[in-house]
Structures are given as C-alpha cells and as structure tokens.
Amino acid sequence: MSSKANENYQFQKIIAIVGVLLFIIKLVAWYMTRSVAIFTDALESVVNVISGFIGLYSLYLSAQPRDRNHPYGHGKVEFISATIEGGLIIMAGIAIIFEAVRNLINPQPIGQLDYGIYLVAITAIVNFILGWYAIKKGKTNKSLALVASGKHLQSDTYSTLGIIIGLLLLYFTNLHWLDGAVALVFAFIIIITGYKIVRGAVSGIMDETDEALLEEVVAYLEHNRKENWIDLHNMRIIKYGSVLHFDCHMTVPWYFTIVEGHKEVELLEKEISEHFGDDLELFVHMDDCKTFSCSICSKQDCPFRKEPFVKQIKWTIENVSKNKRHTCTTEQE
C-alpha cells in the first residue's frame, strides 16, 4: 500500500468511527425532542455510517497492488463506492420527504427542544470540519472516495444547520409545522448532492475526460517543456483511484538513440511526478521528427536542420489531444 493510499485509508477509518458517534448523538437528540427534523437528520446519519464503511473497504481494495486479473490496479472500486454512497444519499432524501410531508399533515408535539438543538449543533460543527478536511485530502491524494465522503459530510452539515434554524424558529414561535417544512427543504438539497456524487462516479467509470485535470497537466508541461520535446500529441489521462495513468506521443529529434530518447521520457515522467505525485503510470510513444517539424523546433544545436525555426507551438488541450503531429498551421486549425 502506497503512502497516499494508506493515508486515505487511515483517514476513512476516522470518518467511519466519527459517523457512528454522531449517529448516536442524533438518536439521543431525537429521543429527547421527538422532532421529525432531527429524526430525518439521524436517518441521513445512518447513510453516513454505511457510506463510511463502504468507503473504507473501497480505499482498502483500491490500494491493493495490481495483479494478473487487474492489470490497471483496483482503483476503479472507488467509483463504485461513490456511486453507492450517492445513491444512498438520494434514497435518504426521498425518505425524508415522505416523513416531512407526513409531519406537515399531522404535526407532532416537541419535547426538550433546547437540549436537542445543542446536541445537533455539535454534530454540525464536527461534520463540517471533518468534511472540509476529507475533501481537501481527497483532492490532494486524487481519491474520489474521500471527496465523496467529504461532500456527504458537508451536505449533512448544511441540512443540520437548516434544521437548527427551523428548530430555533419553532422554539420561539411554537409553530409546529416548521418542523416538517424545514426537513422538506433540506431533503431536496440532500438529493441534489447525491446526484452530483453519482454523476461524478459514473463519469469515472465511463473514463470520461477530466477537463480540469487535463488542463492542469497541459499547462504545467507547457510551462516546463524542454527543447528536445518538439511536440506532444494524442495525450490521454485516466484516474483509477489515486493512480494517474498518462499516455501520449512525443516527437523527439530523429537522430536520437534509444537511450537518448528514453532519457527524455524519464525527464517527462519526473516533471509530472514532481507536480502530481508518485502514483503515476506513464506510457509514451516516441515519434521521430520530420522536415516540417523544423519550423516549430527551438533546438539550438541541431546538426540536421532542414528549415529555419519559425515559432514554437503553445500546447493546449485541443492540440495535445489530437492524434496528429504539430506543424506551423496547428494553431490555425
């Protein structure tokens, strides 16, 4: 298990344990108040607990080394985990809607509301801090499972805050219908959050292009390009868990030996890993330069130059993604 994978796994353990503790606190708050809003908040915490342990297992599995049956590793299990988690969030939101509507039709008396507000406020603070840190760590370590868990925790925070506001209004106005109304509003917020998590997970399963990641990689390589890298094209990036799979075609001077060409590939891998981490698989096909490459090649000491240098092509998502070598007309295409 790599250091990042182990870090993700250990943090997911914390999320799972905290989820159980917060669920118990919300159950106590519901028992004291008999508030349907707090009950629905506790219902969502059930999803937190289940999702926490699903995410824990997915991070454990995704960290396993690749084998004969899984030559690209086990990272895609994180997408499955996020899909299940998002689906559970949506189901919780639907269940909350039914409970809220029932309470609006037939409002129930509220018990010790002040103590209930204190308890759910504590869970909101803990969830927000833990969720914020999970998203930050998930983005740093390229873990969709941690990001999904963090978003889920923050959505739980927002719904809890809304419930607290509703309970405060109920406490001062004694309007019992507010209990169900607040729960109903935040049920829709929960459903939207679940949909976004599912949408992101399905994109990963279908190997949909991560435009933001691709743009970040291209901009970084453009800023750190070397003179022997005449062009990069047919670039593709896939994320499996925390591992970044990167492949492209790179045009180098035609007279380079295999050893010299391999050194350029190693230099490219070093540049990418320094910025994006060590969990990287790089596959580079080397192309030899042609006469038309001279006009975009800035190499100063080329002994075989056939045409004068005209300009260097700026690498963009559009031109590095095409399976076509760059020429002076590339930017106008």
mmCIF file of C-alpha atoms in Angstrom:
data_model
loop_
_atom_site.group_PDB
_atom_site.id
_atom_site.type_symbol
_atom_site.label_atom_id
_atom_site.label_comp_id
_atom_site.label_asym_id
_atom_site.label_seq_id
_atom_site.Cartn_x
_atom_site.Cartn_y
_atom_site.Cartn_z
ATOM 1 C CA MET A 1 0.000 0.000 0.000
ATOM 2 C CA SER A 2 1.494 3.355 -1.041
ATOM 3 C CA SER A 3 1.887 6.190 1.456
ATOM 4 C CA LYS A 4 -1.005 8.175 -0.072
ATOM 5 C CA ALA A 5 -3.271 5.146 -0.230
ATOM 6 C CA ASN A 6 -2.508 4.310 3.397
ATOM 7 C CA GLU A 7 -3.137 7.929 4.376
ATOM 8 C CA ASN A 8 -6.526 7.850 2.624
ATOM 9 C CA TYR A 9 -7.400 4.548 4.274
ATOM 10 C CA GLN A 10 -6.494 5.733 7.779
ATOM 11 C CA PHE A 11 -8.490 8.941 7.362
ATOM 12 C CA GLN A 12 -11.514 6.993 6.129
ATOM 13 C CA LYS A 13 -11.292 4.978 9.345
ATOM 14 C CA ILE A 14 -11.701 8.208 11.293
ATOM 15 C CA ILE A 15 -14.717 9.168 9.154
ATOM 16 C CA ALA A 16 -16.386 5.798 9.799
ATOM 17 C CA ILE A 17 -15.820 5.923 13.587
ATOM 18 C CA VAL A 18 -16.943 9.554 13.881
ATOM 19 C CA GLY A 19 -20.025 8.735 11.808
ATOM 20 C CA VAL A 20 -21.102 6.121 14.348
ATOM 21 C CA LEU A 21 -20.577 8.512 17.273
ATOM 22 C CA LEU A 22 -22.520 11.348 15.630
ATOM 23 C CA PHE A 23 -25.358 8.973 14.764
ATOM 24 C CA ILE A 24 -25.656 8.030 18.440
ATOM 25 C CA ILE A 25 -25.726 11.726 19.453
ATOM 26 C CA LYS A 26 -28.517 12.454 16.942
ATOM 27 C CA LEU A 27 -30.525 9.480 18.198
ATOM 28 C CA VAL A 28 -30.263 10.877 21.735
ATOM 29 C CA ALA A 29 -31.373 14.300 20.456
ATOM 30 C CA TRP A 30 -34.351 12.753 18.651
ATOM 31 C CA TYR A 31 -35.320 10.723 21.726
ATOM 32 C CA MET A 32 -35.297 13.889 23.843
ATOM 33 C CA THR A 33 -37.276 16.059 21.379
ATOM 34 C CA ARG A 34 -39.293 13.670 19.176
ATOM 35 C CA SER A 35 -38.659 16.180 16.389
ATOM 36 C CA VAL A 36 -39.208 14.826 12.873
ATOM 37 C CA ALA A 37 -36.493 17.175 11.584
ATOM 38 C CA ILE A 38 -33.948 15.683 13.976
ATOM 39 C CA PHE A 39 -35.235 12.202 13.135
ATOM 40 C CA THR A 40 -34.620 12.792 9.436
ATOM 41 C CA ASP A 41 -31.161 14.170 10.250
ATOM 42 C CA ALA A 42 -30.473 10.972 12.173
ATOM 43 C CA LEU A 43 -31.766 8.962 9.207
ATOM 44 C CA GLU A 44 -29.188 10.621 6.987
ATOM 45 C CA SER A 45 -26.537 9.740 9.564
ATOM 46 C CA VAL A 46 -27.421 6.085 9.022
ATOM 47 C CA VAL A 47 -26.333 6.630 5.423
ATOM 48 C CA ASN A 48 -23.159 8.325 6.727
ATOM 49 C CA VAL A 49 -22.307 5.253 8.762
ATOM 50 C CA ILE A 50 -22.982 2.812 5.917
ATOM 51 C CA SER A 51 -21.142 5.004 3.392
ATOM 52 C CA GLY A 52 -18.215 5.431 5.769
ATOM 53 C CA PHE A 53 -17.624 1.701 5.956
ATOM 54 C CA ILE A 54 -18.206 1.223 2.218
ATOM 55 C CA GLY A 55 -15.669 3.957 1.539
ATOM 56 C CA LEU A 56 -13.251 2.326 3.986
ATOM 57 C CA TYR A 57 -13.461 -1.003 2.181
ATOM 58 C CA SER A 58 -13.131 0.629 -1.253
ATOM 59 C CA LEU A 59 -9.984 2.506 -0.188
ATOM 60 C CA TYR A 60 -8.522 -0.722 1.194
ATOM 61 C CA LEU A 61 -9.264 -2.555 -2.037
ATOM 62 C CA SER A 62 -8.105 0.263 -4.334
ATOM 63 C CA ALA A 63 -4.759 0.365 -2.506
ATOM 64 C CA GLN A 64 -4.005 -3.278 -3.353
ATOM 65 C CA PRO A 65 -1.271 -3.756 -5.968
ATOM 66 C CA ARG A 66 -2.279 -4.647 -9.487
ATOM 67 C CA ASP A 67 -2.341 -8.330 -10.317
ATOM 68 C CA ARG A 68 -2.917 -10.621 -13.270
ATOM 69 C CA ASN A 69 -6.693 -10.154 -13.160
ATOM 70 C CA HIS A 70 -6.464 -6.397 -12.582
ATOM 71 C CA PRO A 71 -3.502 -5.128 -14.657
ATOM 72 C CA TYR A 72 -4.512 -1.486 -14.073
ATOM 73 C CA GLY A 73 -4.967 -1.966 -10.330
ATOM 74 C CA HIS A 74 -8.150 -1.828 -8.242
ATOM 75 C CA GLY A 75 -8.662 1.933 -8.195
ATOM 76 C CA LYS A 76 -11.990 1.887 -10.040
ATOM 77 C CA VAL A 77 -13.668 0.403 -6.987
ATOM 78 C CA GLU A 78 -13.682 3.967 -5.612
ATOM 79 C CA PHE A 79 -16.077 4.961 -8.398
ATOM 80 C CA ILE A 80 -18.383 2.093 -7.419
ATOM 81 C CA SER A 81 -18.164 3.173 -3.772
ATOM 82 C CA ALA A 82 -19.049 6.764 -4.661
ATOM 83 C CA THR A 83 -21.976 5.559 -6.798
ATOM 84 C CA ILE A 84 -23.392 3.536 -3.888
ATOM 85 C CA GLU A 85 -22.858 6.432 -1.498
ATOM 86 C CA GLY A 86 -24.562 8.921 -3.809
ATOM 87 C CA GLY A 87 -27.452 6.520 -4.306
ATOM 88 C CA LEU A 88 -27.876 6.107 -0.556
ATOM 89 C CA ILE A 89 -27.906 9.889 -0.126
ATOM 90 C CA ILE A 90 -30.678 10.197 -2.727
ATOM 91 C CA MET A 91 -32.696 7.440 -1.032
ATOM 92 C CA ALA A 92 -32.283 9.164 2.340
ATOM 93 C CA GLY A 93 -33.524 12.420 0.804
ATOM 94 C CA ILE A 94 -36.620 10.702 -0.602
ATOM 95 C CA ALA A 95 -37.338 9.057 2.781
ATOM 96 C CA ILE A 96 -37.012 12.428 4.488
ATOM 97 C CA ILE A 97 -39.526 13.946 2.056
ATOM 98 C CA PHE A 98 -42.130 11.319 2.931
ATOM 99 C CA GLU A 99 -41.567 11.795 6.670
ATOM 100 C CA ALA A 100 -41.672 15.600 6.379
ATOM 101 C CA VAL A 101 -44.920 15.576 4.384
ATOM 102 C CA ARG A 102 -46.490 13.251 6.928
ATOM 103 C CA ASN A 103 -45.475 15.614 9.722
ATOM 104 C CA LEU A 104 -46.873 18.618 7.860
ATOM 105 C CA ILE A 105 -50.218 16.852 7.598
ATOM 106 C CA ASN A 106 -50.184 15.725 11.209
ATOM 107 C CA PRO A 107 -47.716 17.809 13.344
ATOM 108 C CA GLN A 108 -46.369 16.095 16.465
ATOM 109 C CA PRO A 109 -45.610 17.738 19.852
ATOM 110 C CA ILE A 110 -41.970 18.600 20.576
ATOM 111 C CA GLY A 111 -40.090 17.672 23.775
ATOM 112 C CA GLN A 112 -36.849 19.125 25.230
ATOM 113 C CA LEU A 113 -36.035 21.296 22.242
ATOM 114 C CA ASP A 114 -33.178 23.316 23.788
ATOM 115 C CA TYR A 115 -31.050 20.257 24.603
ATOM 116 C CA GLY A 116 -31.809 18.791 21.180
ATOM 117 C CA ILE A 117 -30.552 21.969 19.479
ATOM 118 C CA TYR A 118 -27.290 21.859 21.458
ATOM 119 C CA LEU A 119 -26.634 18.248 20.520
ATOM 120 C CA VAL A 120 -27.300 18.583 16.788
ATOM 121 C CA ALA A 121 -25.216 21.805 16.721
ATOM 122 C CA ILE A 122 -22.250 19.804 17.994
ATOM 123 C CA THR A 123 -22.715 17.231 15.210
ATOM 124 C CA ALA A 124 -22.894 20.016 12.604
ATOM 125 C CA ILE A 125 -19.580 21.516 13.688
ATOM 126 C CA VAL A 126 -17.810 18.144 13.742
ATOM 127 C CA ASN A 127 -19.238 17.127 10.343
ATOM 128 C CA PHE A 128 -18.235 20.383 8.663
ATOM 129 C CA ILE A 129 -14.631 20.267 9.891
ATOM 130 C CA LEU A 130 -14.259 16.575 9.045
ATOM 131 C CA GLY A 131 -15.941 17.012 5.652
ATOM 132 C CA TRP A 132 -13.787 20.005 4.701
ATOM 133 C CA TYR A 133 -10.625 18.128 5.603
ATOM 134 C CA ALA A 134 -11.766 14.977 3.760
ATOM 135 C CA ILE A 135 -12.392 16.949 0.542
ATOM 136 C CA LYS A 136 -9.030 18.695 0.839
ATOM 137 C CA LYS A 137 -7.151 15.444 1.433
ATOM 138 C CA GLY A 138 -9.152 13.629 -1.256
ATOM 139 C CA LYS A 139 -8.281 16.260 -3.883
ATOM 140 C CA THR A 140 -4.617 16.279 -2.830
ATOM 141 C CA ASN A 141 -4.369 12.484 -2.966
ATOM 142 C CA LYS A 142 -6.653 12.117 -6.023
ATOM 143 C CA SER A 143 -9.172 9.990 -4.087
ATOM 144 C CA LEU A 144 -12.772 10.169 -5.299
ATOM 145 C CA ALA A 145 -13.908 8.105 -2.297
ATOM 146 C CA LEU A 146 -12.577 10.671 0.188
ATOM 147 C CA VAL A 147 -14.009 13.576 -1.820
ATOM 148 C CA ALA A 148 -17.409 11.851 -1.929
ATOM 149 C CA SER A 149 -17.280 11.215 1.825
ATOM 150 C CA GLY A 150 -16.341 14.848 2.458
ATOM 151 C CA LYS A 151 -19.165 16.188 0.313
ATOM 152 C CA HIS A 152 -21.588 13.864 2.051
ATOM 153 C CA LEU A 153 -20.450 15.090 5.468
ATOM 154 C CA GLN A 154 -20.789 18.719 4.389
ATOM 155 C CA SER A 155 -24.250 18.120 2.948
ATOM 156 C CA ASP A 156 -25.146 16.623 6.319
ATOM 157 C CA THR A 157 -23.795 19.800 7.933
ATOM 158 C CA TYR A 158 -25.919 22.082 5.763
ATOM 159 C CA SER A 159 -29.066 20.061 6.412
ATOM 160 C CA THR A 160 -28.317 20.068 10.139
ATOM 161 C CA LEU A 161 -27.825 23.854 10.111
ATOM 162 C CA GLY A 162 -31.162 24.265 8.369
ATOM 163 C CA ILE A 163 -32.778 22.014 10.941
ATOM 164 C CA ILE A 164 -31.233 24.063 13.757
ATOM 165 C CA ILE A 165 -32.631 27.287 12.242
ATOM 166 C CA GLY A 166 -36.044 25.670 11.927
ATOM 167 C CA LEU A 167 -35.906 24.360 15.481
ATOM 168 C CA LEU A 168 -34.937 27.805 16.789
ATOM 169 C CA LEU A 169 -37.907 29.329 14.963
ATOM 170 C CA LEU A 170 -40.093 26.581 16.361
ATOM 171 C CA TYR A 171 -38.697 27.189 19.854
ATOM 172 C CA PHE A 172 -39.580 30.914 19.773
ATOM 173 C CA THR A 173 -42.819 30.783 17.729
ATOM 174 C CA ASN A 174 -44.267 27.388 18.718
ATOM 175 C CA LEU A 175 -45.333 26.839 15.063
ATOM 176 C CA HIS A 176 -45.178 23.039 14.884
ATOM 177 C CA TRP A 177 -45.466 22.873 11.081
ATOM 178 C CA LEU A 178 -41.983 24.414 10.810
ATOM 179 C CA ASP A 179 -40.529 21.084 11.935
ATOM 180 C CA GLY A 180 -41.691 19.285 8.794
ATOM 181 C CA ALA A 181 -41.198 22.272 6.457
ATOM 182 C CA VAL A 182 -37.501 22.630 7.263
ATOM 183 C CA ALA A 183 -36.920 18.905 6.832
ATOM 184 C CA LEU A 184 -38.659 19.045 3.440
ATOM 185 C CA VAL A 185 -36.491 21.895 2.101
ATOM 186 C CA PHE A 186 -33.221 20.268 3.034
ATOM 187 C CA ALA A 187 -34.296 16.891 1.723
ATOM 188 C CA PHE A 188 -34.108 18.375 -1.784
ATOM 189 C CA ILE A 189 -30.623 19.752 -1.063
ATOM 190 C CA ILE A 190 -29.521 16.283 0.028
ATOM 191 C CA ILE A 191 -30.911 14.719 -3.157
ATOM 192 C CA ILE A 192 -29.043 17.228 -5.351
ATOM 193 C CA THR A 193 -25.784 16.468 -3.520
ATOM 194 C CA GLY A 194 -26.316 12.738 -4.010
ATOM 195 C CA TYR A 195 -26.954 13.237 -7.731
ATOM 196 C CA LYS A 196 -23.696 15.177 -8.133
ATOM 197 C CA ILE A 197 -21.726 12.417 -6.425
ATOM 198 C CA VAL A 198 -23.327 9.740 -8.629
ATOM 199 C CA ARG A 199 -22.720 11.845 -11.744
ATOM 200 C CA GLY A 200 -19.015 12.199 -10.931
ATOM 201 C CA ALA A 201 -18.650 8.492 -10.197
ATOM 202 C CA VAL A 202 -20.349 7.425 -13.438
ATOM 203 C CA SER A 203 -18.038 9.786 -15.338
ATOM 204 C CA GLY A 204 -15.081 7.951 -13.816
ATOM 205 C CA ILE A 205 -16.479 4.518 -14.611
ATOM 206 C CA MET A 206 -17.023 5.596 -18.235
ATOM 207 C CA ASP A 207 -13.489 7.080 -18.403
ATOM 208 C CA GLU A 208 -14.919 10.490 -19.179
ATOM 209 C CA THR A 209 -12.222 13.120 -19.721
ATOM 210 C CA ASP A 210 -11.416 15.135 -16.626
ATOM 211 C CA GLU A 211 -11.121 18.518 -18.340
ATOM 212 C CA ALA A 212 -9.795 20.299 -15.248
ATOM 213 C CA LEU A 213 -7.076 17.686 -14.668
ATOM 214 C CA LEU A 214 -6.103 17.586 -18.350
ATOM 215 C CA GLU A 215 -5.878 21.377 -18.478
ATOM 216 C CA GLU A 216 -3.713 21.394 -15.350
ATOM 217 C CA VAL A 217 -1.331 18.785 -16.814
ATOM 218 C CA VAL A 218 -1.041 20.539 -20.175
ATOM 219 C CA ALA A 219 -0.436 23.956 -18.582
ATOM 220 C CA TYR A 220 2.241 22.505 -16.310
ATOM 221 C CA LEU A 221 4.062 20.730 -19.148
ATOM 222 C CA GLU A 222 3.842 23.835 -21.343
ATOM 223 C CA HIS A 223 5.499 25.858 -18.591
ATOM 224 C CA ASN A 224 8.228 23.219 -18.044
ATOM 225 C CA ARG A 225 8.780 21.950 -21.585
ATOM 226 C CA LYS A 226 12.278 21.048 -22.774
ATOM 227 C CA GLU A 227 13.800 21.865 -26.131
ATOM 228 C CA ASN A 228 14.013 18.204 -27.183
ATOM 229 C CA TRP A 229 10.251 17.814 -26.726
ATOM 230 C CA ILE A 230 9.284 19.037 -30.183
ATOM 231 C CA ASP A 231 5.617 18.267 -29.618
ATOM 232 C CA LEU A 232 3.196 16.233 -27.533
ATOM 233 C CA HIS A 233 0.044 14.786 -29.089
ATOM 234 C CA ASN A 234 -2.560 12.044 -28.644
ATOM 235 C CA MET A 235 -2.462 12.715 -24.900
ATOM 236 C CA ARG A 236 -4.891 10.818 -22.665
ATOM 237 C CA ILE A 237 -5.276 10.785 -18.900
ATOM 238 C CA ILE A 238 -7.287 8.340 -16.781
ATOM 239 C CA LYS A 239 -7.619 8.287 -12.985
ATOM 240 C CA TYR A 240 -8.054 4.954 -11.206
ATOM 241 C CA GLY A 241 -8.326 5.802 -7.529
ATOM 242 C CA SER A 242 -5.193 7.723 -6.562
ATOM 243 C CA VAL A 243 -3.194 6.462 -9.572
ATOM 244 C CA LEU A 244 -2.831 8.705 -12.615
ATOM 245 C CA HIS A 245 -2.483 6.837 -15.921
ATOM 246 C CA PHE A 246 -0.899 9.099 -18.523
ATOM 247 C CA ASP A 247 -0.082 8.249 -22.126
ATOM 248 C CA CYS A 248 0.896 10.343 -25.124
ATOM 249 C CA HIS A 249 3.044 10.561 -28.236
ATOM 250 C CA MET A 250 6.160 12.701 -28.000
ATOM 251 C CA THR A 251 8.135 13.915 -31.011
ATOM 252 C CA VAL A 252 11.911 13.988 -30.467
ATOM 253 C CA PRO A 253 14.849 14.573 -32.864
ATOM 254 C CA TRP A 254 15.012 11.708 -35.352
ATOM 255 C CA TYR A 255 18.721 11.067 -34.808
ATOM 256 C CA PHE A 256 18.386 10.309 -31.088
ATOM 257 C CA THR A 257 19.443 6.845 -29.958
ATOM 258 C CA ILE A 258 17.049 4.690 -27.962
ATOM 259 C CA VAL A 259 18.986 5.599 -24.815
ATOM 260 C CA GLU A 260 18.726 9.334 -25.541
ATOM 261 C CA GLY A 261 15.029 9.062 -26.332
ATOM 262 C CA HIS A 262 14.412 7.099 -23.157
ATOM 263 C CA LYS A 263 16.125 9.833 -21.135
ATOM 264 C CA GLU A 264 13.583 12.338 -22.476
ATOM 265 C CA VAL A 265 10.751 10.029 -21.407
ATOM 266 C CA GLU A 266 12.283 9.755 -17.921
ATOM 267 C CA LEU A 267 12.549 13.543 -17.784
ATOM 268 C CA LEU A 268 8.877 13.859 -18.733
ATOM 269 C CA GLU A 269 7.904 11.345 -16.050
ATOM 270 C CA LYS A 270 9.982 13.231 -13.465
ATOM 271 C CA GLU A 271 8.298 16.536 -14.307
ATOM 272 C CA ILE A 272 4.800 15.050 -13.989
ATOM 273 C CA SER A 273 5.509 13.080 -10.797
ATOM 274 C CA GLU A 274 7.081 16.107 -9.075
ATOM 275 C CA HIS A 275 3.828 18.016 -9.527
ATOM 276 C CA PHE A 276 1.185 15.263 -9.356
ATOM 277 C CA GLY A 277 2.800 12.712 -7.038
ATOM 278 C CA ASP A 278 4.444 9.314 -7.342
ATOM 279 C CA ASP A 279 1.247 7.342 -8.015
ATOM 280 C CA LEU A 280 1.772 7.594 -11.758
ATOM 281 C CA GLU A 281 1.858 5.242 -14.732
ATOM 282 C CA LEU A 282 3.369 6.820 -17.830
ATOM 283 C CA PHE A 283 3.248 5.358 -21.325
ATOM 284 C CA VAL A 284 5.000 7.386 -24.023
ATOM 285 C CA HIS A 285 5.277 6.527 -27.710
ATOM 286 C CA MET A 286 8.232 8.317 -29.296
ATOM 287 C CA ASP A 287 7.869 9.777 -32.790
ATOM 288 C CA ASP A 288 10.808 10.931 -34.875
ATOM 289 C CA CYS A 289 10.695 14.492 -36.172
ATOM 290 C CA LYS A 290 10.077 15.220 -39.874
ATOM 291 C CA THR A 291 11.213 18.045 -42.103
ATOM 292 C CA PHE A 292 8.039 20.029 -41.345
ATOM 293 C CA SER A 293 8.958 19.815 -37.643
ATOM 294 C CA CYS A 294 11.954 22.119 -38.136
ATOM 295 C CA SER A 295 9.784 25.246 -38.239
ATOM 296 C CA ILE A 296 8.410 24.584 -34.718
ATOM 297 C CA CYS A 297 11.602 23.107 -33.204
ATOM 298 C CA SER A 298 13.566 25.523 -30.994
ATOM 299 C CA LYS A 299 16.581 23.217 -30.554
ATOM 300 C CA GLN A 300 19.636 25.407 -30.999
ATOM 301 C CA ASP A 301 22.335 22.816 -31.735
ATOM 302 C CA CYS A 302 20.505 20.592 -34.252
ATOM 303 C CA PRO A 303 23.101 19.418 -36.836
ATOM 304 C CA PHE A 304 20.433 18.279 -39.318
ATOM 305 C CA ARG A 305 18.103 21.268 -39.518
ATOM 306 C CA LYS A 306 16.435 21.497 -42.935
ATOM 307 C CA GLU A 307 14.249 24.581 -42.431
ATOM 308 C CA PRO A 308 14.573 27.664 -40.200
ATOM 309 C CA PHE A 309 12.761 27.904 -36.877
ATOM 310 C CA VAL A 310 9.547 29.969 -37.183
ATOM 311 C CA LYS A 311 7.671 29.670 -33.869
ATOM 312 C CA GLN A 312 7.037 27.331 -31.003
ATOM 313 C CA ILE A 313 3.521 25.936 -30.779
ATOM 314 C CA LYS A 314 1.879 26.580 -27.420
ATOM 315 C CA TRP A 315 0.456 23.345 -26.027
ATOM 316 C CA THR A 316 -3.264 23.406 -25.354
ATOM 317 C CA ILE A 317 -5.902 20.774 -24.620
ATOM 318 C CA GLU A 318 -7.039 20.993 -28.235
ATOM 319 C CA ASN A 319 -3.687 20.332 -29.926
ATOM 320 C CA VAL A 320 -2.204 17.817 -27.476
ATOM 321 C CA SER A 321 -5.378 15.704 -27.550
ATOM 322 C CA LYS A 322 -5.335 15.247 -31.328
ATOM 323 C CA ASN A 323 -3.572 12.234 -32.812
ATOM 324 C CA LYS A 324 -1.601 14.468 -35.130
ATOM 325 C CA ARG A 325 1.910 15.906 -35.108
ATOM 326 C CA HIS A 326 2.184 19.640 -34.707
ATOM 327 C CA THR A 327 3.068 21.963 -37.566
ATOM 328 C CA CYS A 328 3.103 25.744 -38.040
ATOM 329 C CA THR A 329 -0.579 25.563 -39.047
ATOM 330 C CA THR A 330 -1.653 23.693 -35.895
ATOM 331 C CA GLU A 331 -2.846 26.808 -34.064
ATOM 332 C CA GLN A 332 -4.936 27.916 -37.034
ATOM 333 C CA GLU A 333 -6.737 24.596 -37.459
#
